[in-house]
Short mmCIF file of C-alpha atoms and ligand atoms in Angstrom, two decimals:
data_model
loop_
_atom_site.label_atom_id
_atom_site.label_comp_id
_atom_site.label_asym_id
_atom_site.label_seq_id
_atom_site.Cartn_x
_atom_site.Cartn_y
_atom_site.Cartn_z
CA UNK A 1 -11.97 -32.65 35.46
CA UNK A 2 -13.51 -33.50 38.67
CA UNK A 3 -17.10 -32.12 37.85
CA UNK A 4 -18.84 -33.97 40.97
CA UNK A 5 -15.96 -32.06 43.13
CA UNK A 6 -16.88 -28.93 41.00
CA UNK A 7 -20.51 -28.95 41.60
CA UNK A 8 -20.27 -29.75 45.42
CA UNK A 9 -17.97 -27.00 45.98
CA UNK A 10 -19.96 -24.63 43.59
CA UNK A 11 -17.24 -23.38 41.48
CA UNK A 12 -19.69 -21.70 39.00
CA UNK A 13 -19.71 -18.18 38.18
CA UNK A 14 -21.47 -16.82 35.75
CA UNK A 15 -21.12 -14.03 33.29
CA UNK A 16 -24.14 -11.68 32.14
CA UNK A 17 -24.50 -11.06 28.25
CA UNK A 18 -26.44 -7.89 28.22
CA UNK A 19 -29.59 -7.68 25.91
CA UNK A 20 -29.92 -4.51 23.90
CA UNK A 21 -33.40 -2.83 22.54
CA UNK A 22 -31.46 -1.81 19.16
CA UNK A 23 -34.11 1.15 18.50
CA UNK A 24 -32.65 2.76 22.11
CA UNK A 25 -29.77 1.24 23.23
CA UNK A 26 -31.60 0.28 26.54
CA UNK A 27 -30.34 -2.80 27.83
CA UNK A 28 -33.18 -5.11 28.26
CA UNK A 29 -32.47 -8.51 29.46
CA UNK A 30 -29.04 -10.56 29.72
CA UNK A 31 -28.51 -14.19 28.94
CA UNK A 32 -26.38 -16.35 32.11
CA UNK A 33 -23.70 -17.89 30.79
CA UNK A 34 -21.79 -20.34 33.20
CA UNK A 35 -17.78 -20.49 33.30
CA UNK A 36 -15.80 -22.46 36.06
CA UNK A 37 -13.62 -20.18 38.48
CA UNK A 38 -10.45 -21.84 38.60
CA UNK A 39 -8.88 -21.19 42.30
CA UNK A 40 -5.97 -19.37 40.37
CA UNK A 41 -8.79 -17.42 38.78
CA UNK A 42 -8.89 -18.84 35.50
CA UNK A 43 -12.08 -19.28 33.72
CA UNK A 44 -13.01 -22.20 31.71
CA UNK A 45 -15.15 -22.03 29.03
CA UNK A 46 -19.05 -24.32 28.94
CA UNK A 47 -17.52 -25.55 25.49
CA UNK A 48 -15.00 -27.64 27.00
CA UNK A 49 -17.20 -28.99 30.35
CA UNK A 50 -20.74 -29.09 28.98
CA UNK A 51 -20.50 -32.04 26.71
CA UNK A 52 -19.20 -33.85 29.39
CA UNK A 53 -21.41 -32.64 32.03
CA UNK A 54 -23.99 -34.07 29.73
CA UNK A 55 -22.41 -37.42 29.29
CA UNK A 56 -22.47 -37.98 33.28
CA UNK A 57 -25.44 -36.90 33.58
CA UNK A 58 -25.12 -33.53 35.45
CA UNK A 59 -26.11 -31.06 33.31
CA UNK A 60 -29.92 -30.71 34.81
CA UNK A 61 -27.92 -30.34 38.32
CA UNK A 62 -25.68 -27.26 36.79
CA UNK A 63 -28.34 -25.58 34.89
CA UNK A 64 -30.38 -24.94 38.39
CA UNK A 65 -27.15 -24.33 40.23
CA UNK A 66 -26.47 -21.55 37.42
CA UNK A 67 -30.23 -20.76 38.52
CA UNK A 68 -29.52 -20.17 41.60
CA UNK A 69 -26.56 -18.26 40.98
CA UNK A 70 -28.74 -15.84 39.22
CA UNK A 71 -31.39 -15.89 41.43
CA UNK A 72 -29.37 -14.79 44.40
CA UNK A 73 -27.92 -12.13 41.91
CA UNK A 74 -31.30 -10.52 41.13
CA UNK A 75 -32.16 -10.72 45.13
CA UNK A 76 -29.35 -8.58 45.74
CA UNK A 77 -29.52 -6.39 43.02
CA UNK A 78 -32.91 -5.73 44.36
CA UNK A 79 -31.37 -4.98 47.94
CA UNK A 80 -29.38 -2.23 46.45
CA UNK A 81 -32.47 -0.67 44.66
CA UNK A 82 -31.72 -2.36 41.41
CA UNK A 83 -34.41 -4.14 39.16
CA UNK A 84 -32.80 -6.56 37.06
CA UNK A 85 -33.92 -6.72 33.58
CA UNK A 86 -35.54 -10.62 32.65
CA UNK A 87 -32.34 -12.58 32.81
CA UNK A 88 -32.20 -16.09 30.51
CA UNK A 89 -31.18 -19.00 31.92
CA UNK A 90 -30.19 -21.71 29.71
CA UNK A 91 -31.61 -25.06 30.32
CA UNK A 92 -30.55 -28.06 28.59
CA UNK A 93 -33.15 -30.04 26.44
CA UNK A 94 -31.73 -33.28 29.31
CA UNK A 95 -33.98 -32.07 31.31
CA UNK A 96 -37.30 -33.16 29.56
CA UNK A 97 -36.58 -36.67 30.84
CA UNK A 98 -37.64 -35.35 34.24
CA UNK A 99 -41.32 -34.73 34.97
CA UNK A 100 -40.48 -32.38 38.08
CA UNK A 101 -38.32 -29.88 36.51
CA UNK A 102 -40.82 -27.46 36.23
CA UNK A 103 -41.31 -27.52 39.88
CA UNK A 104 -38.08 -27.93 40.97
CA UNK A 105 -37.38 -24.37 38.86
CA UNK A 106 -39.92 -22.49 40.24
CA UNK A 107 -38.83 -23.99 43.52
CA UNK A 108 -36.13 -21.96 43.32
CA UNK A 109 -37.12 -18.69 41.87
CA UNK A 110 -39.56 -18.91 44.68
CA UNK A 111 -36.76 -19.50 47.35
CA UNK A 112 -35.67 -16.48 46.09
CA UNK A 113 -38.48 -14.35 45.87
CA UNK A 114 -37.86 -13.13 42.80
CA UNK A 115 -40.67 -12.60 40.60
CA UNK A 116 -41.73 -14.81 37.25
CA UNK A 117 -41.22 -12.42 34.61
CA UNK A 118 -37.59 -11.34 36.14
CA UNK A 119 -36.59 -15.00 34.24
CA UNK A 120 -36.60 -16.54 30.89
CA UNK A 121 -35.69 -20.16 30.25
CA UNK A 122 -34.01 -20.70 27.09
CA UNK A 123 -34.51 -24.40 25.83
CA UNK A 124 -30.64 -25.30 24.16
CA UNK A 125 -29.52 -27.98 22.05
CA UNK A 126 -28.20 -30.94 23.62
CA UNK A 127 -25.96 -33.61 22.05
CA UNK A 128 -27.64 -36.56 23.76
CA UNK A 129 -31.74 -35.65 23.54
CA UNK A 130 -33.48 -38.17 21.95
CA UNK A 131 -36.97 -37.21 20.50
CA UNK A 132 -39.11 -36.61 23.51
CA UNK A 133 -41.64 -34.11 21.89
CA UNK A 134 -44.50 -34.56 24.92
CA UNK A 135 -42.10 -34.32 27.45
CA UNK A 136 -40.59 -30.99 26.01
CA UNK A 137 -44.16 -29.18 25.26
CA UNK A 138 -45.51 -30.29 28.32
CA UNK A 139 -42.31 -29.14 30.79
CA UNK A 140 -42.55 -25.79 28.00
CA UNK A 141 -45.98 -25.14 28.61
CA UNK A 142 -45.68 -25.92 32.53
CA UNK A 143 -43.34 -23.24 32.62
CA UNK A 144 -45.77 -20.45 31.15
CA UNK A 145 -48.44 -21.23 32.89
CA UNK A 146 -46.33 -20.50 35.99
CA UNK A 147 -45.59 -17.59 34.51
CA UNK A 148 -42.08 -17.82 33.48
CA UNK A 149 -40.96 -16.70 29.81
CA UNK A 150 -39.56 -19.48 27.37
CA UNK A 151 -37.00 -19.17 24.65
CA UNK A 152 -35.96 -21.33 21.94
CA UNK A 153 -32.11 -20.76 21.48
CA UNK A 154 -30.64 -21.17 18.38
CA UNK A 155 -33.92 -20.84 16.23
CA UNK A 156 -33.17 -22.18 12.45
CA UNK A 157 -30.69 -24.82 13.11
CA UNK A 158 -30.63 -28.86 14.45
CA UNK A 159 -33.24 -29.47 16.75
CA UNK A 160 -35.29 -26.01 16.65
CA UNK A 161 -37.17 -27.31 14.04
CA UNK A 162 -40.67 -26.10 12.24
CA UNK A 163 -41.97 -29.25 14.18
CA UNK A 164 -41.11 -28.16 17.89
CA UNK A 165 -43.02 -24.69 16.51
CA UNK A 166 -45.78 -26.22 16.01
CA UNK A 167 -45.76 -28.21 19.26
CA UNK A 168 -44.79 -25.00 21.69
CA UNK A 169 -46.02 -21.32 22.19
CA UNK A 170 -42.39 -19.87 22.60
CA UNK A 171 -42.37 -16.37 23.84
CA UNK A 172 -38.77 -15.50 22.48
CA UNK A 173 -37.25 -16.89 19.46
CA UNK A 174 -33.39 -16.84 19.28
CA UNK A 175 -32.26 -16.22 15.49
CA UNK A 176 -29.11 -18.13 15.54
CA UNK A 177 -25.92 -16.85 15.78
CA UNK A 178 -24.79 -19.02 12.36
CA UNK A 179 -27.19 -17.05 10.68
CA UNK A 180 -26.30 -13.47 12.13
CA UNK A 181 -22.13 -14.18 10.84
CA UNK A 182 -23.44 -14.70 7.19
CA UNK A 183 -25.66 -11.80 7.18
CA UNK A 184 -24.66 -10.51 3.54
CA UNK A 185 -24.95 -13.78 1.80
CA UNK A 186 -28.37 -13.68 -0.83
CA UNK A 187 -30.36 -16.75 0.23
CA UNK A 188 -28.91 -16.19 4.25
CA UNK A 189 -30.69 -12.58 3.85
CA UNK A 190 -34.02 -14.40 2.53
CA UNK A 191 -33.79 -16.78 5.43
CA UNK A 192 -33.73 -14.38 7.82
CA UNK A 193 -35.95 -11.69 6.49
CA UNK A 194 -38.97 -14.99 6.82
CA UNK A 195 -37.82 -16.55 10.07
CA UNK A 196 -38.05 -12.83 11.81
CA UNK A 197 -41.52 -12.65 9.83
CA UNK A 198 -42.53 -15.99 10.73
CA UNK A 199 -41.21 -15.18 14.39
CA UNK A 200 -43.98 -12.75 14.59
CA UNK A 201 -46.70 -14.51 12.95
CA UNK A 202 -46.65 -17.13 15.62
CA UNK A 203 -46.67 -14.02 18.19
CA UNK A 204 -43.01 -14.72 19.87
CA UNK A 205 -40.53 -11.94 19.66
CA UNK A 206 -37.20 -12.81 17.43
CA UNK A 207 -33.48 -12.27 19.42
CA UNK A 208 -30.59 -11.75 17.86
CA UNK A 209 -27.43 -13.64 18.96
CA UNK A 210 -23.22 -12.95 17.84
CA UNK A 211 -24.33 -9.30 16.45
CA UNK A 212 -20.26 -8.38 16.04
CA UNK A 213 -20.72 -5.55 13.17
CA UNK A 214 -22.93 -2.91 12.47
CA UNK A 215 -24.20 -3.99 8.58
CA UNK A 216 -25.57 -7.12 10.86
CA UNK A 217 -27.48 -4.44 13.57
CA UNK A 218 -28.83 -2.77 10.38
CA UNK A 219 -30.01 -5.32 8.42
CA UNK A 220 -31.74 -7.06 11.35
CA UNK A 221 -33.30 -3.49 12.34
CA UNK A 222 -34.20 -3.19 8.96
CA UNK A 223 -35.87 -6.74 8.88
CA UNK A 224 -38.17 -6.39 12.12
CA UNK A 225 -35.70 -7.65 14.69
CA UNK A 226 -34.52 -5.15 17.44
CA UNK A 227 -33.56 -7.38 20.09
CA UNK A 228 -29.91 -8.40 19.94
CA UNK A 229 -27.28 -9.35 22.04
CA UNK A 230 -23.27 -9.80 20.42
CA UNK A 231 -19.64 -8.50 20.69
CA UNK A 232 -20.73 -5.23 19.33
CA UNK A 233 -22.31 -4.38 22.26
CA UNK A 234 -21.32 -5.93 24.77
CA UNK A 235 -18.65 -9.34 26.07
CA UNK A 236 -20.73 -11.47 28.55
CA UNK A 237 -19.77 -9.66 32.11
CA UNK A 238 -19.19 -10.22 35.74
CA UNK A 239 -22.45 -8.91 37.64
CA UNK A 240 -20.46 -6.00 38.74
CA UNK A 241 -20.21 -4.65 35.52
CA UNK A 242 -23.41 -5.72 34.14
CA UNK A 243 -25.05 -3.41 36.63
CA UNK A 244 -23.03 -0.91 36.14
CA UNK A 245 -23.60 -1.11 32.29
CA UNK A 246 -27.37 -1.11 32.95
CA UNK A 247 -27.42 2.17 35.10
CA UNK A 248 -25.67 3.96 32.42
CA UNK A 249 -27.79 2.23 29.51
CA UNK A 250 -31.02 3.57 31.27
CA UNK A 251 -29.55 7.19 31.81
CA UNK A 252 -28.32 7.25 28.01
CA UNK A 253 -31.82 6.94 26.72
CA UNK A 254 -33.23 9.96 25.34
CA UNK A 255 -37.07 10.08 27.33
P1 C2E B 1 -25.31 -20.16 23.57
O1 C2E B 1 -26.46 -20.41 24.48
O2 C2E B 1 -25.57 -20.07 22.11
O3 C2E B 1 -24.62 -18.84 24.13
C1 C2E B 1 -24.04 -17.86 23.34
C2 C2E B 1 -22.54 -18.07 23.19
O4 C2E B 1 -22.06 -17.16 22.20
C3 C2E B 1 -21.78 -17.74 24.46
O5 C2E B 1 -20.66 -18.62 24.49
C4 C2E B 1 -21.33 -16.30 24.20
O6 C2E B 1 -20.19 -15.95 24.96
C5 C2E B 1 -21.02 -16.34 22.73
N1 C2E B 1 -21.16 -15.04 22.09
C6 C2E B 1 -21.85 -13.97 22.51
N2 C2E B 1 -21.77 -12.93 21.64
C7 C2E B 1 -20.99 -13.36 20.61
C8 C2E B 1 -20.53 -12.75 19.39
O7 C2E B 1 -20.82 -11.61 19.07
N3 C2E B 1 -19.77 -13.54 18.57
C9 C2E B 1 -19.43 -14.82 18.89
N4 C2E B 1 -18.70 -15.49 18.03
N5 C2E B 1 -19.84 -15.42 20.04
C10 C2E B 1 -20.61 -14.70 20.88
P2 C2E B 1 -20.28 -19.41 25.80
O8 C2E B 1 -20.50 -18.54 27.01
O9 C2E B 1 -18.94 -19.99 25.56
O10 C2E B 1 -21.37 -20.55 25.86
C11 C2E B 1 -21.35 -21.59 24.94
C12 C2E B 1 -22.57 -22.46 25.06
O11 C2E B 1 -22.59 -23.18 26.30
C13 C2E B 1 -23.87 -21.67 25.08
O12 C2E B 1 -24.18 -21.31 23.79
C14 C2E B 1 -24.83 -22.68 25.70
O13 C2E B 1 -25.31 -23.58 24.73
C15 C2E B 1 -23.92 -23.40 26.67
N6 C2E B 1 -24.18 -22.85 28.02
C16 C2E B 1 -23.69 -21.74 28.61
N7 C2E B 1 -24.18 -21.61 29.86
C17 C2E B 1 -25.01 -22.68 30.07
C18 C2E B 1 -25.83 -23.12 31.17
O14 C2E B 1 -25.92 -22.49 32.25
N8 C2E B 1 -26.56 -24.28 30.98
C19 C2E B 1 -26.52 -24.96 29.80
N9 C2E B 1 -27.26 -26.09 29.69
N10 C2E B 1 -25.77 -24.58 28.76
C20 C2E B 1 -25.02 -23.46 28.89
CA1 CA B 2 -28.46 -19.67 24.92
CA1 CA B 3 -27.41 -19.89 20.81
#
């Protein structure tokens, strides 16, 4: 795959997982997930490109291309009288090696004019991050103090230790999806029942990802966590229907 070709010609799209407030249904946020449009209109998947986006080096340019993809998004949303709920951008861990990421982010949003709290950045794992635990607090706590939201995907698992905890103030923890698929399982169920509790100890509010039944959307209701995004709600979708999805959402809540 050509991926220089692919990132000149911006052959991005991405796809909105909606967020869901499990206690009303209200769709709350989304998470941007990037796909490549094919010219014959297939879509690939990030599986099969991101590892090697990484290799070459490109991923930091993709993850603000997907930025600006949803930037533009929310800007014309807001045209048409719509306020997008806080939508998460993924950013790789890569992009600690780079002192000015943090600017060149907010850059952006600002380009934009779309408001702080209308993003989140979601710190994922990467395959080739090194330990660079300065780097990532600093560029972490960088972002806050501009204002933006940060999220620690896949909370529980490889890199999202109990030592990057300590190190950063994450707003949004994101209870991995591993977890959520053995919901059921004894010592799974005491996992999660303490990171949801330990979520909100250190003040950051716990996400569910890959919620696909509805014993998994009880148990984590049950257990504290009402923020959840999965197949049982909702596929990721093309901004068309996202917005369409969030108009009804908002007139389906009781008031
Ligand atoms: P992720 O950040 O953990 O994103 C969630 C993945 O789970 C998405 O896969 C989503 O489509 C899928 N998913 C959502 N609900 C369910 C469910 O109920 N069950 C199951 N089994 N899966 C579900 P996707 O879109 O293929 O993305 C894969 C990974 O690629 C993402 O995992 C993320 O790590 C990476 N990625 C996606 N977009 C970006 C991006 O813009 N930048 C970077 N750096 N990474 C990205
Ligand atoms: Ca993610
Ligand atoms: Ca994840």
């Amino acid at each position: 795959m050509e991926l220089n070709k692919i990132l000149q010609n911006n052959e991005f799209s991405v796809r909105y997982q909606p967020q869901i407030n499990a206690d009303t249904g209200e769709i709350v946020g989304a998470e941007a997930l990037v796909r490549i449009r094919k010219s014959d209109g297939i879509m690939i998947s990030p599986l099969v490109f991101i590892p090697s986006m990484e290799k070459e080096g490109k991923i930091a340019e993709l993850d603000r291309q997907v930025l600006k993809i949803v930037c533009s998004d929310i800007m014309e949303a807001g045209f048409g009288g719509i306020k997008m709920p806080p939508v998460t951008v993924n950013i790789s861990r890569i992009n600690m090696g780079f002192p000015e990421t943090a600017e060149k982010l907010k850059a952006i949003a600002d380009s934009f004019s779309v408001d702080r709290e209308q993003l989140v950045f979601e710190l994922t794992e990467s395959g080739v991050y090194k330990d660079k635990r300065n780097e990532l607090s600093e560029l972490m706590g960088k972002l806050q103090e501009m204002g933006f939201k940060i999220s620690l995907d896949d909370y529980g698992t490889g890199f999202s230790s109990l030592k990057m905890m300590a190190d950063v103030n994450f707003d949004i923890l994101k209870l991995d999806r591993y977890f959520v698929s053995q919901i059921g399982s004894p010592r799974i169920d005491k996992i999660l029942r303490s990171v949801i509790e330990m979520s909100e100890r250190l003040g950051a509010s716990p996400i569910a990802e890959g919620v696909e039944n509805v014993s998994q959307l009880d148990f984590l209701r049950k257990n504290g966590c009402k923020y959840m995004q999965g197949y049982y709600f909702y596929r990721p979708l093309s901004k068309q229907e996202f917005l369409k999805k969030l108009l009804n959402s908002r007139k389906d809540i009781p008031v």
